[in-house]
Coordinates of C-alpha atoms in Angstrom, one line a residue:
M8 CA 90.4 142.0 95.7
K9 CA 87.1 140.3 94.7
D10 CA 87.7 137.1 92.7
K11 CA 86.3 137.4 89.2
K12 CA 84.4 134.8 87.5
R13 CA 86.5 132.1 85.7
N14 CA 85.8 129.2 83.2
G15 CA 87.7 126.0 83.9
P16 CA 88.6 123.4 81.3
A17 CA 85.7 121.9 79.3
P18 CA 84.5 118.4 80.3
E19 CA 85.7 117.1 77.0
Q20 CA 89.3 118.3 77.7
V21 CA 89.2 116.6 81.2
I22 CA 88.1 113.4 79.7
R23 CA 90.8 113.7 76.9
E24 CA 93.6 114.2 79.8
Y25 CA 92.1 111.3 81.6
E26 CA 92.3 108.9 78.6
S27 CA 95.8 110.0 77.9
G28 CA 96.9 109.2 81.6
V29 CA 95.2 105.8 81.2
R30 CA 97.3 105.1 78.0
F31 CA 100.5 106.1 79.6
K32 CA 99.8 103.7 82.7
A33 CA 98.8 100.9 80.4
G34 CA 102.2 101.1 78.5
L35 CA 104.4 101.4 81.7
G36 CA 106.5 98.4 82.1
T37 CA 106.1 95.1 80.4
R38 CA 102.6 94.4 81.6
G39 CA 101.3 97.9 82.2
L40 CA 100.7 99.5 85.5
Y41 CA 97.2 98.3 85.9
E42 CA 97.8 94.6 85.2
Q43 CA 101.1 94.6 87.2
N44 CA 99.4 96.0 90.2
R45 CA 96.6 93.5 90.1
I46 CA 99.3 90.7 89.8
N47 CA 101.4 92.1 92.6
E48 CA 98.2 92.3 94.9
R49 CA 97.3 88.7 94.3
F50 CA 100.8 87.6 95.0
Y51 CA 101.1 89.6 98.4
T52 CA 97.8 88.4 99.6
G53 CA 98.7 84.7 98.8
D54 CA 96.7 84.0 95.7
Q55 CA 99.9 82.8 93.8
W56 CA 98.4 80.1 91.7
A57 CA 95.6 82.0 89.8
G58 CA 95.8 81.1 86.1
A59 CA 98.3 78.3 86.4
R60 CA 95.8 75.7 85.3
C61 CA 97.3 72.9 87.5
G62 CA 93.9 71.3 88.4
E63 CA 92.5 70.7 91.9
D64 CA 93.3 66.9 92.3
R65 CA 96.6 67.8 94.2
P66 CA 97.6 70.5 96.7
L67 CA 99.3 73.6 95.4
V68 CA 101.8 74.5 98.0
R69 CA 102.6 78.3 98.6
Y70 CA 105.3 79.8 100.9
N71 CA 104.5 83.5 100.9
L72 CA 107.9 85.2 100.9
I73 CA 106.6 88.4 99.5
K74 CA 104.2 89.2 102.3
R75 CA 106.8 88.2 105.0
I76 CA 109.2 90.6 103.4
G77 CA 106.7 93.3 103.0
E78 CA 105.4 93.0 106.4
Y79 CA 108.9 93.3 107.9
K80 CA 109.9 96.4 105.7
M81 CA 106.5 98.2 106.4
A82 CA 106.9 97.6 110.1
V83 CA 110.4 98.9 110.3
I84 CA 109.6 102.1 108.4
G85 CA 106.0 102.7 109.6
S86 CA 106.4 101.9 113.3
T87 CA 108.8 104.6 114.0
P88 CA 107.1 107.4 116.2
L89 CA 107.3 110.8 114.5
A90 CA 107.4 114.3 116.1
V91 CA 106.5 117.2 113.9
Q92 CA 107.9 120.7 114.6
Y93 CA 107.0 124.0 112.8
T94 CA 109.3 126.8 112.5
A95 CA 109.5 130.0 110.3
D96 CA 112.4 131.8 108.7
G97 CA 113.0 135.4 109.7
V98 CA 111.5 135.1 113.2
T99 CA 113.6 135.9 116.2
L100 CA 114.0 133.3 119.0
T101 CA 115.9 134.6 121.9
P102 CA 116.0 133.0 125.4
E103 CA 113.8 135.7 126.7
I104 CA 111.2 135.1 123.9
Q105 CA 111.4 131.3 124.6
K106 CA 110.8 131.9 128.2
A107 CA 107.8 134.2 127.6
V108 CA 106.3 131.6 125.3
G109 CA 106.7 128.9 127.9
D110 CA 105.1 131.1 130.6
R111 CA 102.2 131.9 128.3
R112 CA 101.7 128.1 127.6
K113 CA 101.5 127.4 131.2
E114 CA 99.2 130.3 131.9
L115 CA 96.7 128.9 129.2
S116 CA 97.0 125.4 130.5
R117 CA 96.3 126.6 134.2
R118 CA 93.2 128.5 133.0
G119 CA 91.6 125.2 131.6
A120 CA 88.5 126.8 130.2
L121 CA 87.9 128.1 126.5
P122 CA 88.8 131.8 126.2
P123 CA 85.9 134.0 125.4
S124 CA 84.9 134.8 121.7
P125 CA 85.4 136.9 119.8
L126 CA 89.0 136.9 120.5
E127 CA 89.7 140.7 120.7
G128 CA 92.6 141.9 122.6
F129 CA 94.2 138.5 123.3
W130 CA 97.4 139.4 121.5
S131 CA 97.6 142.9 122.8
G132 CA 100.9 143.8 124.5
R133 CA 103.0 141.1 122.8
T134 CA 105.5 141.4 120.0
D135 CA 105.1 139.8 116.7
D136 CA 107.8 137.4 117.4
E137 CA 106.4 136.2 120.8
E138 CA 103.2 135.7 119.0
I139 CA 104.5 133.8 116.2
Q140 CA 106.7 131.5 118.3
L141 CA 103.8 130.7 120.5
V142 CA 101.6 129.9 117.5
L143 CA 104.4 127.7 116.1
S144 CA 104.8 125.7 119.2
A145 CA 101.1 125.3 119.4
L146 CA 100.8 124.0 115.8
S147 CA 103.4 121.4 116.5
D148 CA 101.1 120.2 119.3
Y149 CA 97.8 120.7 117.4
Y150 CA 99.4 118.4 114.6
R151 CA 99.0 115.4 117.1
T152 CA 95.5 116.4 117.9
T153 CA 94.6 116.4 114.1
E154 CA 96.6 113.2 113.6
E155 CA 94.5 111.4 116.1
R156 CA 91.2 112.8 114.7
V157 CA 91.8 111.8 111.2
G158 CA 93.4 108.6 112.0
L159 CA 96.6 109.2 110.3
G160 CA 98.4 106.2 111.8
V161 CA 96.1 103.8 109.8
L162 CA 96.3 106.0 106.8
R163 CA 100.0 105.8 106.7
Q164 CA 99.9 102.0 106.9
E165 CA 97.5 101.9 104.0
M166 CA 99.8 104.3 102.1
L167 CA 102.9 102.1 103.0
R168 CA 101.0 98.9 101.7
N169 CA 99.9 100.6 98.6
A170 CA 103.6 101.7 98.0
Y171 CA 104.9 98.3 98.6
C172 CA 102.5 96.5 96.2
T173 CA 102.2 99.1 93.5
G174 CA 105.3 101.2 93.9
T175 CA 103.4 104.5 94.9
G176 CA 101.3 105.6 97.8
V177 CA 99.2 108.7 97.9
L178 CA 97.7 110.5 100.9
Y179 CA 95.0 113.0 99.9
T180 CA 93.7 115.8 102.2
W181 CA 90.6 117.9 101.5
W182 CA 88.4 120.3 103.2
D183 CA 85.2 118.6 104.7
D184 CA 82.5 121.3 105.4
T185 CA 80.5 118.8 107.4
V186 CA 83.1 118.2 110.3
R187 CA 81.8 119.4 113.7
T188 CA 84.5 121.1 115.8
G189 CA 82.6 121.7 119.1
L190 CA 83.5 125.5 118.9
Y191 CA 81.3 128.4 118.4
A192 CA 82.0 131.9 116.8
D193 CA 80.0 133.8 119.4
I194 CA 79.7 134.1 123.1
S195 CA 76.1 133.0 123.1
R196 CA 77.2 129.7 121.4
T197 CA 74.5 130.0 118.5
A198 CA 77.0 129.9 115.7
P199 CA 78.7 126.7 115.5
V200 CA 82.2 126.5 113.8
K201 CA 82.1 123.8 111.1
G202 CA 84.7 122.4 108.6
D203 CA 88.1 120.9 108.9
I204 CA 90.5 118.9 107.0
A205 CA 89.9 115.2 106.1
C206 CA 92.3 112.5 104.7
E207 CA 92.2 109.3 102.5
A208 CA 94.8 106.9 101.1
L209 CA 94.4 106.7 97.4
D210 CA 95.4 104.1 95.0
I211 CA 97.8 105.0 92.3
D212 CA 95.5 103.5 89.8
N213 CA 93.2 106.3 90.4
V214 CA 95.8 109.3 90.3
Y215 CA 96.8 110.7 87.1
F216 CA 99.7 113.3 86.9
G217 CA 99.7 115.9 84.1
D218 CA 103.3 115.4 83.4
P219 CA 104.1 111.7 84.1
N220 CA 107.9 112.6 83.7
E221 CA 107.9 115.2 86.5
E222 CA 108.7 113.6 90.0
D223 CA 107.8 116.7 92.0
V224 CA 104.2 116.7 92.7
Q225 CA 104.0 120.5 93.3
K226 CA 105.3 121.0 89.7
Q227 CA 102.6 119.2 87.9
P228 CA 100.5 121.2 85.6
Y229 CA 97.5 119.4 86.8
I230 CA 96.4 116.3 88.6
L231 CA 93.4 114.1 88.0
V232 CA 91.7 111.9 90.8
A233 CA 89.3 109.2 89.6
Q234 CA 86.7 107.9 91.9
R235 CA 83.7 105.6 91.9
R236 CA 80.6 107.2 93.3
S237 CA 76.9 106.4 93.2
V238 CA 74.8 108.3 90.7
R239 CA 72.4 109.6 93.4
A240 CA 75.3 111.1 95.5
L241 CA 76.9 112.7 92.5
R242 CA 73.5 114.2 91.5
Q243 CA 73.1 115.6 95.0
E244 CA 76.5 117.1 94.9
A245 CA 75.8 118.8 91.6
L246 CA 72.6 120.4 93.1
R247 CA 74.4 121.6 96.0
A248 CA 76.9 123.2 93.6
G249 CA 74.1 125.2 92.0
M250 CA 73.8 123.0 88.9
P251 CA 70.3 123.1 87.3
P252 CA 68.2 120.0 87.8
E253 CA 68.1 119.2 84.1
L254 CA 72.0 119.1 84.0
A255 CA 72.2 117.0 87.1
E256 CA 70.0 114.5 85.4
R257 CA 72.7 114.1 82.8
I258 CA 74.9 112.3 85.3
V259 CA 74.3 108.4 84.6
S260 CA 75.9 105.2 85.6
D261 CA 78.9 103.8 83.7
R262 CA 76.8 101.0 82.4
E263 CA 74.8 103.6 80.4
N264 CA 78.1 105.2 79.4
P265 CA 80.0 103.0 76.9
R266 CA 82.9 105.4 77.0
A267 CA 83.7 104.7 80.6
G268 CA 84.3 101.1 80.0
T269 CA 83.8 99.7 83.5
Q270 CA 84.0 96.0 84.1
E271 CA 82.4 95.9 87.4
P272 CA 79.2 93.8 87.6
D273 CA 77.4 96.2 90.0
A274 CA 78.0 99.3 88.0
S275 CA 74.2 99.9 87.6
D276 CA 74.3 102.8 90.1
K277 CA 77.9 104.0 90.0
A278 CA 79.7 106.4 87.8
T279 CA 83.3 107.4 87.4
V280 CA 83.9 111.1 88.5
L281 CA 87.2 113.0 87.7
T282 CA 88.4 115.7 89.9
R283 CA 90.8 118.0 88.2
L284 CA 93.3 120.0 90.3
W285 CA 95.5 122.9 88.9
K286 CA 97.4 125.9 90.1
E287 CA 96.7 129.5 89.3
Y288 CA 99.8 131.6 88.9
A289 CA 100.3 135.3 89.2
S290 CA 102.2 137.5 86.7
D291 CA 105.5 137.0 88.8
G292 CA 105.2 133.3 88.9
S293 CA 104.0 132.9 92.4
V294 CA 101.1 130.6 93.1
V295 CA 97.7 132.4 93.8
T296 CA 95.5 129.3 94.7
V297 CA 94.6 125.9 93.6
R298 CA 91.4 125.5 91.7
A299 CA 89.4 122.3 91.1
E300 CA 86.6 120.9 88.9
R301 CA 84.6 117.7 89.0
V302 CA 83.4 116.0 85.6
C303 CA 81.5 112.8 85.1
A304 CA 83.1 110.3 82.8
N305 CA 80.2 110.8 80.2
G306 CA 81.0 114.4 80.0
A307 CA 78.4 115.7 82.6
M308 CA 79.5 118.4 84.9
V309 CA 79.2 117.6 88.6
R310 CA 80.8 120.7 90.0
P311 CA 82.0 123.7 88.1
E312 CA 85.3 125.4 88.8
W313 CA 85.8 126.4 92.4
D314 CA 88.7 127.7 94.5
V315 CA 90.1 125.2 96.8
G316 CA 91.5 127.9 99.0
I317 CA 95.1 126.7 99.4
R318 CA 98.3 127.2 97.4
M319 CA 99.6 123.7 97.3
Y320 CA 98.4 120.5 95.7
P321 CA 96.7 118.5 98.6
L322 CA 98.4 115.2 97.8
A323 CA 101.5 113.8 99.3
V324 CA 103.1 111.0 97.3
F325 CA 105.5 108.2 98.6
V326 CA 107.3 106.0 96.0
W327 CA 108.9 102.9 97.3
E328 CA 111.5 102.8 94.5
R329 CA 112.1 105.6 92.1
R330 CA 111.8 105.2 88.4
K331 CA 114.2 107.7 86.8
G332 CA 112.3 110.4 85.1
C333 CA 108.9 109.1 86.2
A334 CA 106.2 110.3 88.5
Y335 CA 105.2 106.7 89.4
G336 CA 107.3 104.6 91.6
D337 CA 108.4 100.9 91.1
S338 CA 107.3 98.0 93.3
E339 CA 109.6 95.6 94.9
V340 CA 107.0 92.8 94.4
T341 CA 107.2 92.9 90.8
H342 CA 110.8 91.6 90.9
L343 CA 110.2 89.1 93.8
I344 CA 107.5 87.2 91.9
P345 CA 109.8 85.0 89.7
N346 CA 111.5 83.7 93.0
Q347 CA 108.2 83.3 94.7
I348 CA 106.9 81.1 91.7
A349 CA 110.0 79.1 91.7
V350 CA 109.7 78.3 95.5
N351 CA 106.1 77.3 95.1
R352 CA 106.8 75.0 92.3
I353 CA 109.7 73.2 94.0
L354 CA 107.7 73.0 97.3
T355 CA 104.7 71.5 95.4
A356 CA 106.7 69.0 93.5
S357 CA 108.3 67.9 96.8
V358 CA 104.8 67.4 98.3
W359 CA 103.6 65.4 95.4
A360 CA 106.6 63.3 95.4
A361 CA 106.0 62.5 99.2
M362 CA 102.4 61.7 98.5
A363 CA 103.3 59.4 95.6
T364 CA 105.6 57.4 97.7
G365 CA 103.3 57.2 100.8
M366 CA 100.3 56.4 98.7
P367 CA 101.4 54.9 95.5
I368 CA 99.2 54.3 92.5
M369 CA 97.4 51.0 92.4
M370 CA 97.3 49.1 89.0
V371 CA 94.4 46.5 88.9
D372 CA 93.8 43.6 86.4
G373 CA 90.1 44.3 85.5
D374 CA 89.5 40.7 84.2
M375 CA 90.5 39.1 87.5
V376 CA 89.4 41.7 90.0
T377 CA 85.8 42.6 89.2
G378 CA 84.8 43.9 92.6
R379 CA 84.9 47.5 93.9
I380 CA 88.4 48.6 95.1
T381 CA 88.3 51.0 98.0
N382 CA 92.0 50.8 99.0
D383 CA 90.9 50.7 102.7
P384 CA 93.1 48.8 105.2
G385 CA 92.2 45.2 105.6
Q386 CA 90.0 45.1 102.4
I387 CA 89.4 41.5 101.1
I388 CA 89.7 41.4 97.4
K389 CA 88.0 38.5 95.5
I390 CA 89.8 37.4 92.4
F391 CA 88.0 34.8 89.9
G392 CA 89.4 32.6 87.2
A393 CA 93.0 33.3 88.0
E394 CA 95.2 30.7 86.2
G395 CA 98.5 32.6 86.8
D396 CA 100.2 34.3 89.6
M397 CA 97.6 36.2 91.6
G398 CA 100.2 38.8 92.6
Q399 CA 100.0 40.0 89.0
A400 CA 96.2 41.0 89.5
I401 CA 97.1 44.0 91.8
R402 CA 100.4 45.8 91.8
Y403 CA 101.6 49.4 92.9
I404 CA 103.4 51.6 90.6
E405 CA 106.6 52.6 92.1
P406 CA 107.3 56.3 91.6
P407 CA 110.6 57.5 90.4
A408 CA 113.1 58.5 92.9
F409 CA 112.9 62.0 94.2
S410 CA 116.2 63.7 94.6
S411 CA 117.0 65.1 98.0
A412 CA 118.6 68.1 96.4
F413 CA 115.0 69.4 96.0
D414 CA 114.9 70.1 99.8
G415 CA 118.2 71.8 99.9
L416 CA 117.4 73.9 96.7
V417 CA 114.2 75.3 98.2
S418 CA 115.9 76.1 101.5
S419 CA 118.8 77.9 99.8
L420 CA 116.4 79.7 97.3
V421 CA 114.2 81.0 100.4
E422 CA 117.2 82.0 102.5
N423 CA 118.8 83.7 99.6
T424 CA 115.6 85.6 98.6
L425 CA 115.2 86.8 102.2
T426 CA 118.8 87.9 102.4
Q427 CA 118.8 89.8 99.2
A428 CA 115.6 91.5 100.1
G429 CA 117.2 92.7 103.4
A430 CA 114.9 90.4 105.5
N431 CA 117.5 87.9 106.9
A432 CA 117.0 85.8 110.0
V433 CA 118.6 88.6 112.2
A434 CA 116.2 91.1 110.8
L435 CA 113.2 88.9 111.2
G436 CA 114.0 88.0 114.7
D437 CA 114.7 84.2 114.0
I438 CA 117.6 83.9 116.2
R439 CA 118.0 83.3 119.8
P440 CA 118.7 86.4 121.9
D441 CA 121.8 85.4 123.7
N442 CA 123.7 88.4 123.3
T443 CA 121.6 91.6 123.3
S444 CA 124.2 94.1 122.2
A445 CA 125.3 91.9 119.3
I446 CA 121.7 91.4 118.2
I447 CA 121.1 95.2 118.3
A448 CA 124.2 95.8 116.2
A449 CA 123.2 93.1 113.8
R450 CA 119.8 94.4 113.4
E451 CA 120.7 97.9 112.9
A452 CA 123.1 96.7 110.1
S453 CA 120.4 94.7 108.7
T454 CA 118.0 97.7 108.6
L455 CA 120.5 100.1 107.2
P456 CA 119.5 99.4 103.5
L457 CA 116.0 100.7 104.4
Q458 CA 117.2 104.1 105.4
L459 CA 116.8 105.3 101.8
V460 CA 113.3 104.1 101.7
Q461 CA 112.6 105.6 105.1
N462 CA 113.9 109.0 104.2
R463 CA 111.5 109.2 101.4
Y464 CA 108.7 108.2 103.8
L465 CA 109.7 110.7 106.2
R466 CA 109.8 113.3 103.4
T467 CA 106.2 112.4 102.5
C468 CA 105.3 112.9 106.2
E469 CA 106.8 116.3 106.1
E470 CA 104.8 117.0 103.0
V471 CA 101.6 116.0 104.8
A472 CA 102.4 118.3 107.7
R473 CA 103.1 121.2 105.3
I474 CA 99.8 120.6 103.6
W475 CA 97.9 120.6 106.8
A476 CA 99.7 124.0 107.8
E477 CA 98.4 125.4 104.5
F478 CA 94.9 124.4 105.3
W479 CA 95.2 125.9 108.7
V480 CA 96.5 129.2 107.7
M481 CA 94.2 129.6 104.6
K482 CA 90.9 128.1 105.7
Y483 CA 90.7 128.3 109.4
G484 CA 90.0 132.0 109.8
D485 CA 89.4 132.9 113.4
R486 CA 89.3 129.8 115.5
L487 CA 90.5 128.3 118.7
L488 CA 93.2 125.5 118.5
R489 CA 92.9 122.6 121.0
V490 CA 96.2 121.7 122.2
E491 CA 97.3 118.9 124.4
D492 CA 100.6 118.6 126.0
G493 CA 102.3 117.6 129.3
D494 CA 100.6 120.5 131.1
G495 CA 97.1 119.5 130.1
V496 CA 94.5 120.6 127.5
W497 CA 94.2 124.2 126.6
Y498 CA 93.0 126.4 123.7
L499 CA 94.9 129.0 121.6
P500 CA 93.2 131.8 119.8
F501 CA 94.4 131.6 116.1
R502 CA 93.8 133.8 113.2
G503 CA 95.1 132.1 110.0
E504 CA 95.2 135.2 107.8
R505 CA 97.9 136.7 110.0
Y506 CA 100.4 133.8 109.1
R507 CA 99.6 133.1 105.5
D508 CA 102.8 134.8 104.3
L509 CA 105.1 133.1 106.9
P510 CA 107.9 131.1 105.3
L511 CA 107.0 128.0 107.4
R512 CA 109.4 125.0 107.7
V513 CA 108.5 121.6 108.8
R514 CA 110.8 119.1 110.6
V515 CA 109.9 115.4 111.2
Q516 CA 111.9 113.8 114.0
A517 CA 112.0 110.0 114.0
G518 CA 112.3 108.2 117.2
A519 CA 113.2 104.6 118.3
S520 CA 110.4 102.1 118.2
T521 CA 111.9 98.6 118.3
L522 CA 111.9 96.2 121.3
W523 CA 115.8 96.6 121.7
S524 CA 115.5 100.3 121.6
E525 CA 113.1 100.4 124.4
S526 CA 115.3 98.2 126.4
Q527 CA 118.3 100.6 125.7
S528 CA 116.2 103.5 126.7
V529 CA 115.2 102.0 130.0
Q530 CA 118.8 101.1 130.8
T531 CA 120.0 104.8 129.9
L532 CA 117.3 106.0 132.3
D533 CA 118.5 103.6 135.1
N534 CA 122.0 105.1 134.7
L535 CA 120.9 108.7 134.7
Y536 CA 118.7 108.1 137.9
D537 CA 121.3 106.2 139.6
R538 CA 123.8 109.1 139.2
G539 CA 121.2 111.6 140.4
I540 CA 121.1 113.4 137.1
I541 CA 117.3 113.1 136.8
D542 CA 114.6 112.7 139.6
K543 CA 111.9 110.2 140.0
K544 CA 109.3 112.2 137.9
Q545 CA 111.8 112.6 135.1
Y546 CA 112.6 108.9 135.2
L547 CA 109.0 107.8 135.1
S548 CA 107.6 110.2 132.6
R549 CA 110.2 109.1 130.1
L550 CA 109.7 105.4 130.3
P551 CA 108.2 103.6 127.2
K552 CA 104.5 103.6 126.9
T553 CA 102.7 100.7 128.4
S554 CA 105.7 99.7 130.4
V555 CA 104.1 100.7 133.7
P556 CA 100.3 100.3 134.4
D557 CA 98.5 103.7 135.1
L558 CA 101.7 105.7 134.7
T559 CA 99.9 108.9 134.7
G560 CA 98.3 108.1 138.1
L561 CA 101.6 107.1 139.5
L562 CA 103.1 110.5 138.5
Q563 CA 100.3 112.3 140.2
E564 CA 100.8 110.4 143.5
I565 CA 104.5 111.5 143.7
P566 CA 104.9 114.0 146.4
P567 CA 106.3 117.5 145.6
A568 CA 110.1 118.1 145.6
G569 CA 111.5 118.4 149.0
R570 CA 108.9 116.1 150.8
E571 CA 110.1 112.8 149.7
T572 CA 111.9 110.6 152.2
E573 CA 114.2 107.6 152.2
E574 CA 111.4 105.3 152.8
T575 CA 109.3 106.5 149.9
H576 CA 112.2 106.5 147.4
P577 CA 111.4 104.0 144.6
D578 CA 113.9 101.4 143.7
A579 CA 114.3 102.7 140.1
L580 CA 116.9 100.1 139.3
S581 CA 114.7 97.2 140.2
L582 CA 111.8 98.8 138.3
G583 CA 114.0 99.1 135.2
D584 CA 115.2 95.5 135.5
N585 CA 111.7 94.3 135.7
I586 CA 110.7 96.4 132.6
K587 CA 113.7 95.0 130.6
E588 CA 112.8 91.4 131.7
E589 CA 109.2 91.7 130.5
S590 CA 110.4 93.2 127.3
R591 CA 112.6 90.3 126.6

């Protein structure tokens, strides 16, 4: 059915929705979301004396507890390796189908070259269940290919940092028509296939939910994304979208638009653009598609309503700490700031007291000492007209006694803050590794409170994988998927429209990533190899990454099964011991 022409909301309505979202954020919490996020960012980076008006004549000491706690927690949550697996409800998976899928994958990997295009006849002779299971297994591997291309690892770290400092991290996925895939739609290779997904980590300051009391992103009536773009780029985008030149000229900078209220000094060539996303529903309540519209903050239209082509909002949201009945999360930094201020003040007072004791203030009688005082060692001071005690001409002011309880107080405050935040000495590794088993148990116990945060993080990663699958089945059309697995690199013919109605499920599996987990893995592999349960190839292929130089080349040099001799048998136990010693 051909899509009929529709009219999106007027620019004035989008601006009113944006201003309503700004007012809600400004009233959230004691200081408002914007101001609190700015304060949290300063404290995290170390600018913790801003606005204190303490002068610059004495050092202002800082002990950045907030950053140490945050880096530890983000490392524990974000360093876990993830594996994504796609499945579908209502699809049969018998041992026979599983074997047929494995054989087909090996056949494609042995072929090595790209299958011919167009892809007619590739799926002939196979049942629907075999086809779907092969595609699902390929999508699980293709996820890793896309993950490397878009740099998802770095984006996850940025999302985690945003969530820790501001309470909410957002990962935004969109369709980029300019991405080159290296594929062609015809045999003569004259019609290149362009377009693929792209990702970006957004600040929560620039994302506005239509219903701020709804925690489920997919249930939002609409979502606004505010961005700062150059006027030239926005005008070019408007012309590409088919806007008349006279309407594109209405896009002006925020400096010329008092309504935007920007405070940036370089706002001469930049403007605030609002992207509005909303869902279109069928009569039975099912989602038909997601539509979008881009409006400049001064009311100029940048891009009229268009069909995004997917049925999900392309935003995955991760909240560090939930606010009950609120779409925006709460930051741990907000509640650590009072402790951080107390620690900085106590440490600064202690340093000032030590400086006053070691370099006391000199009091000089100006009538008796008329020369210049430099306080250099060995300086000769001339005194004229002294009739009384010359010792009264120069004296040092003795500072008041400094209580030693200050040092104990700051140590106790630092230790208690780290402990209450779940970053004690065991978790941070500030202990001597005398007993590996005990340390592992203690570290696991210390990281247990982070499990709730990690579960929310894994749920966000599942949402990202689900959004990507939505783009694949809705936007890819006929395309070859580049799959890389243990058998090599191969390409699978993919037709997205065949799988649009599949009830896809996403499962994210988290693996072990800490140093002690690697040591345990090596020890387990040693025991399995020593008992003959696994062979040398299985042993080496499952070692932690980077533990053996050129591990791929070493696996290729292993002779086929049945040709190995006693002389060529590696000492797996010695190898494992060496790896464990290096890890320690």
